[in-house]
Amino acid sequence: MREITFSEATLEAMAEEMERDARVFVMGEDIARQGGIFGQFKGLPQRFGTDRVLDTPISETAIVGAGVGAALAGMRPVVDMHFADFITVCMDEVVNQMAKIRYMFGGQCTVPVVLRAPDGIIRSAAAQHSQSLESWFLHVPGLKVVVPSNPADAKGLLKAAIRSDDPVLYFEHKALFPTKGPVPDGDHLVPIGKANIVRPGRDLTIVSYSMMLHRVLEAADKLAGQGIEAEVIDLRTISPIDFDAIYASIAKTHRLMIVHEAVKTGGVGAEIAARAAEENLDLLDAPIVRIGAPYVPIPFSPNLEKLVKITADDVALAAKKLCN
Amino acid sequence: MREITFSEATLEAMAEEMERDARVFVMGEDIARQGGIFGQFKGLPQRFGTDRVLDTPISETAIVGAGVGAALAGMRPVVDMHFADFITVCMDEVVNQMAKIRYMFGGQCTVPVVLRAPDGIIRSAAAQHSQSLESWFLHVPGLKVVVPSNPADAKGLLKAAIRSDDPVLYFEHKALFPTKGPVPDGDHLVPIGKANIVRPGRDLTIVSYSMMLHRVLEAADKLAGQGIEAEVIDLRTISPIDFDAIYASIAKTHRLMIVHEAVKTGGVGAEIAARAAEENLDLLDAPIVRIGAPYVPIPFSPNLEKLVKITADDVALAAKKLCN
Amino acid sequence: MKHDAEFLRHLYRRMISIRLFEEKIGELFLGGELPGFVHLYVGEEAIAVGVCASLTDQDYITSTHRGHGHCIAKGAKIGPMMAEIFGKQTGYCKGKGGSMHIADFSVGMLGANGVVGGGYNLAVGAALAAKMRKSGQVAVCFFGDGASNRGTFHEGINMAAAWKLPVVFVNENNQWASTTPYRTTNNIEDIADRAKGYGIPGVVVDGNDIFAVLETAKAAIDRARAGEGPTLIEAKTYRIKGHFVGDPEMYRTKAEVQKHFDENDPLKNFAHKVIGAKLLKQADLDAIASETAREIEQAVGEARQAPYPDEAELFADLYVEGVK
Amino acid sequence: MKHDAEFLRHLYRRMISIRLFEEKIGELFLGGELPGFVHLYVGEEAIAVGVCASLTDQDYITSTHRGHGHCIAKGAKIGPMMAEIFGKQTGYCKGKGGSMHIADFSVGMLGANGVVGGGYNLAVGAALAAKMRKSGQVAVCFFGDGASNRGTFHEGINMAAAWKLPVVFVNENNQWASTTPYRTTNNIEDIADRAKGYGIPGVVVDGNDIFAVLETAKAAIDRARAGEGPTLIEAKTYRIKGHFVGDPEMYRTKAEVQKHFDENDPLKNFAHKVIGAKLLKQADLDAIASETAREIEQAVGEARQAPYPDEAELFADLYVEGVK
Ligand SMILES: Cc1ncc(C[n+]2csc(CCOP(=O)(O)OP(=O)(O)O)c2C)c(N)n1
Ligand SMILES: Cc1ncc(C[n+]2csc(CCOP(=O)(O)OP(=O)(O)O)c2C)c(N)n1
Ligand SMILES: [Mg+2]
Ligand SMILES: [Mg+2]
């Protein structure tokens, strides 16, 4: 299969969906002239015109609010957050409008907005440009949240998100944009809400997503060398979470670990662990282990930043402990 | 002990701390002329002047942002959110500024702001005026979060919050304001970070806070009539959570249930359950049960709203099931 | 006066519908029949009706917490409005929205909004959709004097001005934001002056004179439709009723209110003018009023009889594509 | 020209410090020595220095992502600034903040800000504190043309105007918000015109002429100190360097940039005027420049040698009162 970057994969998704459906357009800061900080919009204005690829003012409430308004008026907007950290600036538009409008209005309308939000740690971007905030949105009924880890899923989930009649938050890890991977030709779609077993195993289940999936896969390689076979699940969607896949796996492995880059406390791992401990405690032979960032803002200094990043060794070590 | 309302208790706390420290002031919408929607600021402008009790424009980013700025300049502001739902409007100020400034700047300053946020369901206020959003802030290092359930704690925690050099979010349930309870005379303080065992028991531990604590206590009464003795813990603070208190209790009861009004998925209960399943699974003889709101925005119609409210019967039923 | 009798009757019908509807709602609320809380549009009828008279069902409006008048002016039906405010299944939002979240997408009424200032960007987005489609549709955003201090005012109007979107921003300056007088939170006499900061026309109009509103709004709507961009209209009026029904109104005197009503009642103004110009007779107006009153009585009767939403409806209309 | 030689030397020292500091930072960054990303203030020196010349260490400023110039202008030391940008323990923020979060509270520099438009309300709050204490302090908020479209601009300036706070808003209109030209996102020639919407003075000044800036800023600062409220100053300038170091600058020609620099370099302007007026000699300027260059070289040497923060520092300075 051809290999392209994550960034190119999202670009293909955008182009194909904009081609397919004239109602699809995209707006955000520095996406037309610059092509996006990560090149993720490059060439779209040339192809679709700056009427459908709009450089906006620095006005996040207008970007998201107008996205919702355009959706109510029949369009299918993709809005870009520049950095996921700035979703804080328009939380009202996301939480009180985008998520609730259809329900509050008794189903009179749909809100087919996709909100793209580059997140995660990259190169000492420090406390206000490095956050992974996806777990907040688990707690907000009305949204769907996807978190691709590779180019194929990046494309397939973005296309699915654009076609979805529900609002979808699409968190894309900044450090993933330049990474390459195989992407099927043609109209490749990945269903929202379905996890992916990326590595089968019998000794423990490791659930992860986005960037951290790669740390987990490295760890799984190491563990295999030490006789421990981890089953690795890429969630792909964190709202709704595919608990069927998780439960099927722990029915086999009887051990569960969850790994994400976001702060451990109150992260997605909390919901997964809690739900497993509620619904399937019998299946488990050991405590449920969560790995996430320590309880601090992301520090600037590279040697401190390193301490909040999760490594394959962290994962492997914890997995070994869990399997003993 | 004298009995006063929750609203009066917070008013005493404000007055005492404003008396004690000239740097303390309060600002928000409709707090001076109106005295607060729940009467919680009544009389303060008369006593301290409208220079220290300020009616603001409808500008939540300015209210919180200026609170943070005033704190950086040496004041001790209390800022009022009117309704907790509107914290979404100023999430950047709370999450990216208030919580992170001290850390990012290497401890050059303190940020002694108290943010008061009336939350919870009351009288069909519907999807945008009924939310309980406290769990988001568990996930934000740099904040402390308190959730009083009764007048004495309301007073003691508010005084402690105002005196704290760290930023504190103070969530006060709208339906609690008119409720009465005993409040000690004098300089009553409740330490941030310490839970309260409000009812001892041997059969299961029920952890709760704010309004739901009362449903839990009602349930505990019912359960006692059926031979089940629940130990009830009022968290009082949800960031940081007093895990010592929870673990000491489950070491005795071996059963854990968490009850809150917020949406169950991604709620505070998730963190508590996950942490218990990680650190003290051995202590538990049964699944960890969480009770929280179902996964929908709060509907307007009273008969639907009722379905998202947790009752003492819901709690008692789940507890009985858990103890069998 | 260049309007024909048919059109004048239409205007009066809409205005009196609002007046009688609101008075009935106030009565029902005080009688304990309505859930939630309600904000009445009494005294501001000329604004919504005067503006909407130049709109078609294909045009959009966004509204506020005080939204009944906007609904009726845009052509929503009394029956499903009344049912919605009762929280009944037959309401516009199937009882899920209530007074603060009432909407009728079939006539382009994109919803009341519980978040003050939440509507600007929805209107901007609807206008953006219209511009992209070249459909000739116009969006109108109604908002209060208090709302003019939300950041969304600035972000929305700036974006609309920069992109020359077909949107009209209609400020209803009723001198009060809840308990807070206009001039204590704004340092300018006329909100319309803010238009200068966006390079768009800003016009002050007597909001109690429907003919003045009609003319001003028509010019702005025509301008928007012609692709010449947004206008900011400030309609000066006065809030005759309390902020919400049940407001003790400690912050102003009854005499002040009465004086405003006596001098500026838009319905009296209308009657005076059309009867003076011999275009309609008092008897014409009375006939319309009694017909309207009957319609409202009927709506109340039907709403009382209508069922609450079935409990099975709780999860309906949250997602288009199912999530459990 | 009424300034004495000592003062002129002071101005030049600050301006050339910024210029040489920024050029050095650019070089170090391209050499791979600096973590994170850096935004340079080259070409805008006259603004920060001209404004801060009328402030004392007791006065406050808030800054932006492009904050080095504001730091130096306010009197921060080169050594700890350089160390901070290297991420070292000896930096102003102990390496936790970096370029985008640099602060020096000892001279009233309340911090750079990674959130565009995050500074307005911090300045408003600091000014509120000053007003409450009647301390005579003034706060200055620096912000970009792009930032002028954030909602916080509106909320902050409105609150400051309504409350007549001692704050001066200084817009640095360098014609670019990252890759987006000013006039594509703003429908007005002069941002200063927005002052009309708040009933405060709005003044345009040549931001490349320090004497013009000095005079305008002094008048505004005096006005603020006298209790007459805020002023909005727009200093017109041009961004000479890329948005960040490493910016490929595909969105403009080198010739355009060169033209602006040739015609408007604020340092050349200054030299031309003071030498022309025979107040200083070229040799005076050269001496200051070489002294400054030495100081910067020394700071680089020291920063290189300085240790990274100890790993034990990770959790330090998050809370004042410990939380684990
Ligand atoms: C973001 C937000 N802040 C505060 C409130 C609470 N609130 C509801 S209505 C209101 C006053 C609104 O005044 P105005 O905009 O003048 O509208 P009016 O009520 O006069 O029609 C306030 C403060 C809210 N609903 N949303
Ligand atoms: C709220 C927010 N949105 C977007 C960004 C990304 N961003 C950083 S700098 C910048 C451009 C700022 O332009 P301007 O305010 O003119 O300042 P300048 O860089 O020209 O000094 C943008 C869009 C951000 N940091 N914060
Ligand atoms: Mg008003
Ligand atoms: Mg700029």
mmCIF file with all atom_site columns, C-alpha atoms and ligand atoms in Angstrom, chain B residues 58, chain C residues 44 65-66 143-147 171-178 180 182 237-239 243, ligand 3:
data_model
loop_
_atom_site.group_PDB
_atom_site.id
_atom_site.type_symbol
_atom_site.label_atom_id
_atom_site.label_alt_id
_atom_site.label_comp_id
_atom_site.label_asym_id
_atom_site.label_entity_id
_atom_site.label_seq_id
_atom_site.pdbx_PDB_ins_code
_atom_site.Cartn_x
_atom_site.Cartn_y
_atom_site.Cartn_z
_atom_site.occupancy
_atom_site.B_iso_or_equiv
_atom_site.pdbx_formal_charge
_atom_site.auth_seq_id
_atom_site.auth_comp_id
_atom_site.auth_asym_id
_atom_site.auth_atom_id
_atom_site.pdbx_PDB_model_num
ATOM   1  C  CA . ILE B 1 58  ? -21.940 40.681 31.242 1.00 0.00 ? 58  ILE B CA 1
ATOM   2  C  CA . GLU C 2 44  ? -40.559 45.640 23.024 1.00 0.00 ? 44  GLU C CA 1
ATOM   3  C  CA . HIS C 2 65  ? -33.426 34.308 26.698 1.00 0.00 ? 65  HIS C CA 1
ATOM   4  C  CA . ARG C 2 66  ? -36.320 36.742 26.063 1.00 0.00 ? 66  ARG C CA 1
ATOM   5  C  CA . PHE C 2 143 ? -29.528 40.926 21.428 1.00 0.00 ? 143 PHE C CA 1
ATOM   6  C  CA . GLY C 2 144 ? -29.815 42.989 24.594 1.00 0.00 ? 144 GLY C CA 1
ATOM   7  C  CA . ASP C 2 145 ? -27.899 45.962 25.924 1.00 0.00 ? 145 ASP C CA 1
ATOM   8  C  CA . GLY C 2 146 ? -26.313 43.692 28.526 1.00 0.00 ? 146 GLY C CA 1
ATOM   9  C  CA . ALA C 2 147 ? -25.328 41.232 25.816 1.00 0.00 ? 147 ALA C CA 1
ATOM   10 C  CA . ASN C 2 171 ? -29.776 45.637 19.709 1.00 0.00 ? 171 ASN C CA 1
ATOM   11 C  CA . GLU C 2 172 ? -32.775 45.892 21.991 1.00 0.00 ? 172 GLU C CA 1
ATOM   12 C  CA . ASN C 2 173 ? -31.593 48.511 24.423 1.00 0.00 ? 173 ASN C CA 1
ATOM   13 C  CA . ASN C 2 174 ? -34.212 48.215 27.122 1.00 0.00 ? 174 ASN C CA 1
ATOM   14 C  CA . GLN C 2 175 ? -31.953 50.030 29.606 1.00 0.00 ? 175 GLN C CA 1
ATOM   15 C  CA . TRP C 2 176 ? -31.561 47.040 31.904 1.00 0.00 ? 176 TRP C CA 1
ATOM   16 C  CA . ALA C 2 177 ? -29.483 43.915 32.068 1.00 0.00 ? 177 ALA C CA 1
ATOM   17 C  CA . SER C 2 178 ? -31.339 42.087 34.800 1.00 0.00 ? 178 SER C CA 1
ATOM   18 C  CA . THR C 2 180 ? -28.012 46.455 36.190 1.00 0.00 ? 180 THR C CA 1
ATOM   19 C  CA . TYR C 2 182 ? -27.276 50.267 31.035 1.00 0.00 ? 182 TYR C CA 1
ATOM   20 C  CA . THR C 2 237 ? -36.847 50.819 24.421 1.00 0.00 ? 237 THR C CA 1
ATOM   21 C  CA . TYR C 2 238 ? -37.536 50.026 28.033 1.00 0.00 ? 238 TYR C CA 1
ATOM   22 C  CA . ARG C 2 239 ? -38.117 46.784 29.901 1.00 0.00 ? 239 ARG C CA 1
ATOM   23 C  CA . HIS C 2 243 ? -36.263 40.712 34.352 1.00 0.00 ? 243 HIS C CA 1
HETATM 24 MG MG . MG  E 3 .   ? -31.524 44.749 28.485 1.00 0.00 ? 3   MG  E MG 1
#
